[in-house]
Coordinates of C-alpha atoms and ligand atoms in Angstrom, one line a residue:
M1 CA 0.0 0.0 0.0
E2 CA 1.4 3.4 -1.0
L3 CA 0.4 6.9 0.2
R4 CA -1.0 9.4 -2.3
P5 CA 0.6 12.9 -2.7
G6 CA -2.1 14.5 -0.6
E7 CA -1.5 11.9 2.2
L8 CA 2.2 12.4 2.0
L9 CA 1.6 16.1 2.5
D10 CA -0.7 15.4 5.4
L11 CA 2.1 13.6 7.2
Y12 CA 4.3 16.6 6.6
Y13 CA 1.6 19.0 7.9
Y14 CA 1.1 17.1 11.1
M15 CA 4.9 16.9 11.8
V16 CA 5.2 20.7 11.2
L17 CA 2.1 21.4 13.4
S18 CA 3.4 19.2 16.2
R19 CA 6.9 20.9 16.1
T20 CA 5.3 24.4 15.9
F21 CA 3.0 23.6 18.8
E22 CA 5.8 22.2 21.0
E23 CA 8.2 25.0 20.2
R24 CA 5.6 27.5 21.3
V25 CA 4.8 25.6 24.4
S26 CA 8.5 25.5 25.3
T27 CA 8.7 29.3 25.0
L28 CA 5.4 29.8 27.0
Y29 CA 6.9 27.6 29.7
K30 CA 10.0 29.8 29.9
Q31 CA 7.7 32.9 30.1
G32 CA 5.9 31.3 33.0
R33 CA 2.7 31.2 31.1
V34 CA 1.9 27.5 31.1
Q35 CA 1.3 25.7 34.4
A36 CA 2.4 22.3 33.2
G37 CA 5.5 20.2 33.6
V38 CA 6.4 20.4 29.9
F39 CA 7.8 17.2 28.4
S40 CA 8.9 18.0 24.9
G41 CA 8.7 15.5 22.0
I42 CA 10.6 17.8 19.6
G43 CA 12.7 15.7 17.3
Q44 CA 10.5 12.6 17.8
E45 CA 7.6 13.7 15.6
A46 CA 7.9 11.1 13.0
I47 CA 6.9 8.4 15.5
C48 CA 3.6 9.8 16.7
I49 CA 2.7 10.9 13.2
G50 CA 3.9 7.8 11.3
T51 CA 2.1 5.4 13.6
C52 CA -1.1 7.3 14.1
Y53 CA -1.8 8.5 10.6
G54 CA -4.3 6.2 9.0
L55 CA -5.7 4.7 12.2
E56 CA -9.4 4.2 12.3
D57 CA -11.5 6.4 14.6
E58 CA -12.4 3.3 16.7
D59 CA -8.8 2.3 17.2
F60 CA -7.6 3.0 20.8
V61 CA -4.4 4.9 21.6
A62 CA -2.7 5.4 24.9
P63 CA -0.1 8.1 24.3
A64 CA 2.8 8.9 26.7
H65 CA 3.8 12.2 28.1
R66 CA 5.6 13.6 25.0
D67 CA 3.1 12.5 22.4
V68 CA 1.4 15.7 21.3
G69 CA 1.5 14.3 17.8
V70 CA -0.7 11.4 18.8
F71 CA -3.3 13.8 20.1
L72 CA -3.2 15.9 17.0
V73 CA -3.5 13.1 14.5
K74 CA -6.3 11.4 16.4
G75 CA -8.2 14.7 16.0
V76 CA -8.0 16.2 19.5
S77 CA -8.4 20.0 19.2
P78 CA -5.2 22.0 19.5
R79 CA -7.2 24.4 21.7
A80 CA -8.1 21.7 24.2
I81 CA -4.5 20.5 24.3
M82 CA -3.2 24.0 24.9
A83 CA -5.8 24.7 27.5
Q84 CA -4.8 21.5 29.2
L85 CA -1.2 22.7 29.5
Y86 CA -2.5 26.0 30.9
G87 CA -4.5 24.1 33.5
R88 CA -7.7 25.8 32.3
A89 CA -11.3 24.6 32.7
T90 CA -11.5 24.1 29.0
G91 CA -8.5 21.7 29.0
L92 CA -8.9 17.9 28.5
S93 CA -9.0 17.3 32.2
G94 CA -11.0 20.4 33.0
G95 CA -8.1 21.9 34.9
K96 CA -7.5 18.9 37.2
D97 CA -4.1 18.3 35.8
S98 CA -1.9 20.5 33.6
A99 CA 0.5 18.0 31.9
L100 CA -0.3 15.7 29.0
H101 CA -1.7 13.3 31.5
A102 CA -5.1 13.5 29.9
G103 CA -7.1 12.0 27.2
E104 CA -10.2 12.4 25.0
P105 CA -12.4 9.3 25.5
E106 CA -14.7 10.3 22.6
L107 CA -11.8 10.0 20.2
N108 CA -10.5 6.9 21.9
V109 CA -7.4 8.6 23.3
F110 CA -6.7 7.2 26.7
G111 CA -5.8 9.6 29.5
T112 CA -2.4 8.4 30.6
T113 CA -1.5 8.8 34.2
S114 CA 2.0 9.8 35.5
M115 CA 2.7 6.2 36.5
L116 CA 5.1 5.0 33.8
G117 CA 4.0 2.0 31.9
A118 CA 0.6 1.7 33.5
Q119 CA -1.1 2.5 30.2
I120 CA 0.5 -0.5 28.5
C121 CA -1.7 -2.8 30.6
V122 CA -4.8 -0.7 29.8
T123 CA -4.0 -1.0 26.1
T124 CA -3.8 -4.8 26.4
G125 CA -7.2 -4.7 28.2
A126 CA -8.7 -2.6 25.4
A127 CA -7.4 -5.1 22.9
L128 CA -8.9 -8.0 24.9
A129 CA -12.3 -6.2 24.8
F130 CA -12.0 -5.8 21.0
K131 CA -11.3 -9.5 20.6
M132 CA -14.1 -10.6 23.0
R133 CA -16.6 -8.4 21.2
H134 CA -15.3 -9.5 17.7
Q135 CA -14.6 -5.9 16.8
P136 CA -11.9 -5.3 14.1
H137 CA -10.1 -2.5 16.1
V138 CA -6.6 -2.2 17.3
A139 CA -5.1 -0.8 20.5
V140 CA -1.9 1.1 20.4
S141 CA 0.3 1.9 23.4
Y142 CA 3.2 4.5 23.5
F143 CA 6.0 4.4 26.0
G144 CA 9.7 5.0 26.3
E145 CA 12.5 2.5 26.8
G146 CA 12.6 3.5 30.5
A147 CA 8.9 2.5 30.9
A148 CA 9.8 -0.8 29.1
A149 CA 11.9 -1.7 32.2
R150 CA 8.8 -1.8 34.4
G151 CA 6.9 -4.9 35.4
D152 CA 3.7 -3.6 33.8
F153 CA 5.4 -3.7 30.3
H154 CA 6.3 -7.4 30.7
E155 CA 2.9 -8.5 32.1
A156 CA 1.0 -6.6 29.4
L157 CA 3.1 -8.1 26.6
N158 CA 3.0 -11.6 28.0
F159 CA -0.8 -11.5 28.2
A160 CA -1.2 -9.9 24.8
G161 CA 1.1 -12.6 23.3
V162 CA -0.8 -15.5 25.0
H163 CA -4.1 -14.3 23.7
R164 CA -2.9 -13.0 20.3
L165 CA -4.5 -9.7 21.0
P166 CA -4.8 -6.9 18.4
C167 CA -2.2 -4.7 20.2
I168 CA 0.7 -2.6 18.9
F169 CA 3.3 -1.6 21.5
V170 CA 5.2 1.4 20.2
C171 CA 8.5 2.0 22.1
E172 CA 9.9 5.5 21.6
N173 CA 13.5 4.7 22.3
N174 CA 15.0 8.2 22.7
Q175 CA 18.2 7.0 24.4
Y176 CA 17.5 8.5 27.8
A177 CA 15.0 7.9 30.6
Y178 CA 15.4 11.2 32.5
S179 CA 19.2 11.1 32.9
T180 CA 19.6 7.3 32.6
P181 CA 21.3 6.4 29.3
L182 CA 20.5 3.3 27.3
H183 CA 23.4 1.2 28.5
L184 CA 22.3 1.6 32.1
Q185 CA 18.7 0.9 31.2
M186 CA 19.0 -2.6 29.6
A187 CA 21.5 -5.3 28.9
C188 CA 20.1 -6.4 25.5
D189 CA 20.6 -4.5 22.2
H190 CA 17.0 -3.7 21.6
V191 CA 13.7 -3.4 23.5
A192 CA 12.2 -5.2 20.4
D193 CA 14.3 -8.3 21.1
R194 CA 12.0 -8.9 24.1
A195 CA 9.1 -9.7 21.8
A196 CA 10.5 -13.1 21.0
G197 CA 10.1 -14.0 24.7
Y198 CA 6.4 -13.3 24.4
G199 CA 5.9 -15.1 21.1
F200 CA 5.2 -12.3 18.7
A201 CA 6.9 -9.9 16.2
G202 CA 9.5 -7.4 17.4
K203 CA 10.6 -4.7 14.9
V204 CA 13.2 -2.0 15.1
V205 CA 12.7 1.0 12.8
D206 CA 14.4 4.4 12.2
G207 CA 12.1 6.6 14.3
N208 CA 13.3 9.7 12.5
D209 CA 12.1 8.4 9.1
V210 CA 8.3 9.0 9.0
L211 CA 7.8 6.8 6.0
A212 CA 9.7 3.9 7.5
V213 CA 7.6 4.2 10.6
W214 CA 4.4 4.4 8.6
H215 CA 5.3 1.3 6.5
T216 CA 6.3 -0.8 9.6
M217 CA 3.1 0.3 11.3
R218 CA 1.1 -0.9 8.3
E219 CA 2.5 -4.4 8.7
A220 CA 1.8 -4.3 12.4
L221 CA -1.8 -3.2 11.8
Y222 CA -2.2 -5.9 9.2
R223 CA -1.1 -8.5 11.7
A224 CA -3.3 -7.1 14.4
R225 CA -6.4 -6.9 12.2
T226 CA -6.0 -10.4 10.7
G227 CA -5.7 -12.2 14.1
A228 CA -1.9 -12.7 13.8
G229 CA -1.4 -10.9 17.2
P230 CA 0.6 -8.1 18.6
T231 CA 3.8 -6.3 17.5
L232 CA 6.4 -4.6 19.5
L233 CA 7.6 -1.7 17.4
E234 CA 10.8 0.0 18.6
C235 CA 11.4 3.4 17.0
M236 CA 15.0 4.6 17.4
T237 CA 15.2 8.3 18.0
Y238 CA 16.6 11.0 20.3
R239 CA 15.2 13.3 23.0
W240 CA 16.3 16.8 21.9
H241 CA 15.3 18.6 25.1
G242 CA 15.9 17.7 28.7
H243 CA 13.5 15.3 30.4
S244 CA 11.3 18.3 31.0
E245 CA 11.9 21.9 30.2
H246 CA 13.5 22.7 33.5
D247 CA 16.2 20.0 32.8
V248 CA 19.2 21.3 30.8
A249 CA 20.5 17.7 30.3
M250 CA 24.1 18.2 31.5
Y251 CA 24.5 14.5 31.4
R252 CA 24.9 14.2 27.7
T253 CA 27.6 15.6 25.3
D254 CA 27.2 18.3 22.7
E255 CA 28.6 16.0 20.0
E256 CA 25.9 13.4 20.6
F257 CA 23.2 16.1 20.5
V258 CA 24.6 17.6 17.3
E259 CA 24.8 14.3 15.6
W260 CA 21.2 13.4 16.3
K261 CA 20.0 16.8 15.4
S262 CA 21.5 16.3 11.9
R263 CA 18.9 13.5 11.6
D264 CA 16.0 15.9 12.2
P265 CA 12.9 14.1 10.8
I266 CA 11.3 17.2 9.3
P267 CA 14.1 18.4 6.9
R268 CA 14.7 14.7 6.0
Y269 CA 11.2 14.3 4.9
E270 CA 11.2 17.6 3.1
M271 CA 14.1 16.4 1.0
Y272 CA 12.1 13.3 0.0
L273 CA 9.0 15.4 -0.8
R274 CA 11.0 17.9 -2.9
E275 CA 12.6 15.0 -4.9
K276 CA 9.2 13.7 -5.6
R277 CA 8.1 17.2 -6.6
I278 CA 5.3 17.1 -4.0
L279 CA 6.7 20.0 -1.9
G280 CA 8.0 23.3 -3.2
D281 CA 8.8 26.6 -1.5
E282 CA 5.3 27.9 -1.8
T283 CA 3.6 24.9 -0.2
R284 CA 6.3 24.8 2.5
Q285 CA 5.5 28.4 3.3
Q286 CA 1.7 27.7 3.4
V287 CA 2.1 24.7 5.7
A288 CA 4.3 26.7 8.1
E289 CA 1.8 29.6 8.1
Q290 CA -1.2 27.3 8.6
A291 CA 0.6 25.6 11.6
K292 CA 1.5 28.9 13.1
S293 CA -2.1 30.2 12.8
V294 CA -3.5 27.0 14.4
V295 CA -1.1 27.3 17.3
A296 CA -1.7 31.1 17.8
D297 CA -5.4 30.4 17.9
A298 CA -4.9 27.6 20.5
V299 CA -2.8 30.0 22.7
D300 CA -5.4 32.7 22.4
F301 CA -8.1 30.3 23.4
A302 CA -6.2 29.0 26.4
E303 CA -5.3 32.4 27.6
K304 CA -8.9 33.6 27.5
S305 CA -10.3 30.4 29.1
P306 CA -11.3 30.5 32.8
D307 CA -9.5 28.7 35.6
P308 CA -11.5 25.7 36.9
A309 CA -14.2 26.8 39.4
A310 CA -13.5 25.9 43.1
A311 CA -16.9 24.1 43.2
E312 CA -15.5 21.6 40.6
A313 CA -12.5 20.6 42.8
E314 CA -14.2 17.4 44.0
T315 CA -15.9 16.3 40.8
N316 CA -14.3 13.3 38.8
V317 CA -11.9 12.7 41.7
F318 CA -11.6 9.1 42.8
G319 CA -10.2 8.3 46.2
Ligands
LIG1 C1 6.7 4.2 37.8 C2 7.4 5.5 37.6 N1 8.7 5.7 37.9 C3 9.3 6.9 37.8 C4 8.6 7.9 37.3 C5 9.3 9.3 37.1 N2 9.6 9.5 35.6 C6 8.7 10.1 34.9 S1 9.2 10.1 33.3 C7 10.6 9.3 33.6 C8 11.5 8.8 32.5 C9 10.8 8.1 31.5 O1 11.7 7.6 30.5 P1 11.1 6.8 29.2 O2 10.1 5.8 29.6 O3 12.3 6.3 28.5 O4 10.4 8.0 28.4 P2 11.0 9.4 27.9 O5 10.7 10.3 29.1 O6 12.4 9.2 27.6 O7 10.1 9.7 26.7 C10 10.7 9.0 35.0 C11 11.8 8.2 35.6 C12 7.2 7.8 37.0 N3 6.5 8.8 36.5 N4 6.6 6.6 37.1

């Protein structure tokens, strides 16, 4: 299956939108205007966009804390995401939280909690429900290589393998879990190697190549929808910013950062689109302007939105 020119441009638009959104949020954080702990996914856009683009509305996704792109491609309004980061009443959690620990149930976007890896088990549960109800949908979980060291990861994958569930486990391997580098995180070469232990496919893909991610995801979706079971898809990438915006990441070298930055997924994809004569200067400019205007509108909406009312403090709280 190949993407048509309009679809190839869609992928580009979403990557640019995601980057523009996150760059703005990073600035807003430094200006003290957003309340949230901001966990930037800048540099990792190709993973969220390449895996989410083309999912069905009914497919369930459980994004992790850096996955603005998943929210955008699944159709969550940029206004609601921005208001979430501002902690406003119009945000996804109505101002109960101000990080991306929120979801949009109507769009089948699960509201991930702070507890790393917990959403992987929920994804497996959603896939079990799809199988029991004979529904042709797929459940997709996102997490980092750090979360993949937690027990939840292993339990969720084991269960999914035993029951051949329609699950796709997307590991965003960005080389660091907070300050812990890969070699102190795991003793095997790849997170995907672990899939063999659970009896299903494990694939490693260049996570900075949106088309490679998209194609590998198509194969995983085919397996899931045809009853062939789960896939563990490990996307190799790099976390450009610190763990969150307050972290200057002194624990890594400039050389390493510069090398990874040269693999920026957006200019790489632009080169491909230019060679195919799908993207020229004019379209590039239009996409940039459209993304800027969507983000400006989201900021304006969030700034004008009210704080949550005190009377709401005890609603939707479980204890
Ligand atoms: C169970 C648990 N342990 C520790 C933390 C604190 N914590 C939040 S994010 C993070 C690093 C996560 O690394 P990774 O899973 O690789 O994802 P990344 O942040 O690199 O995208 C840590 C240690 C947490 N939220 N939950």
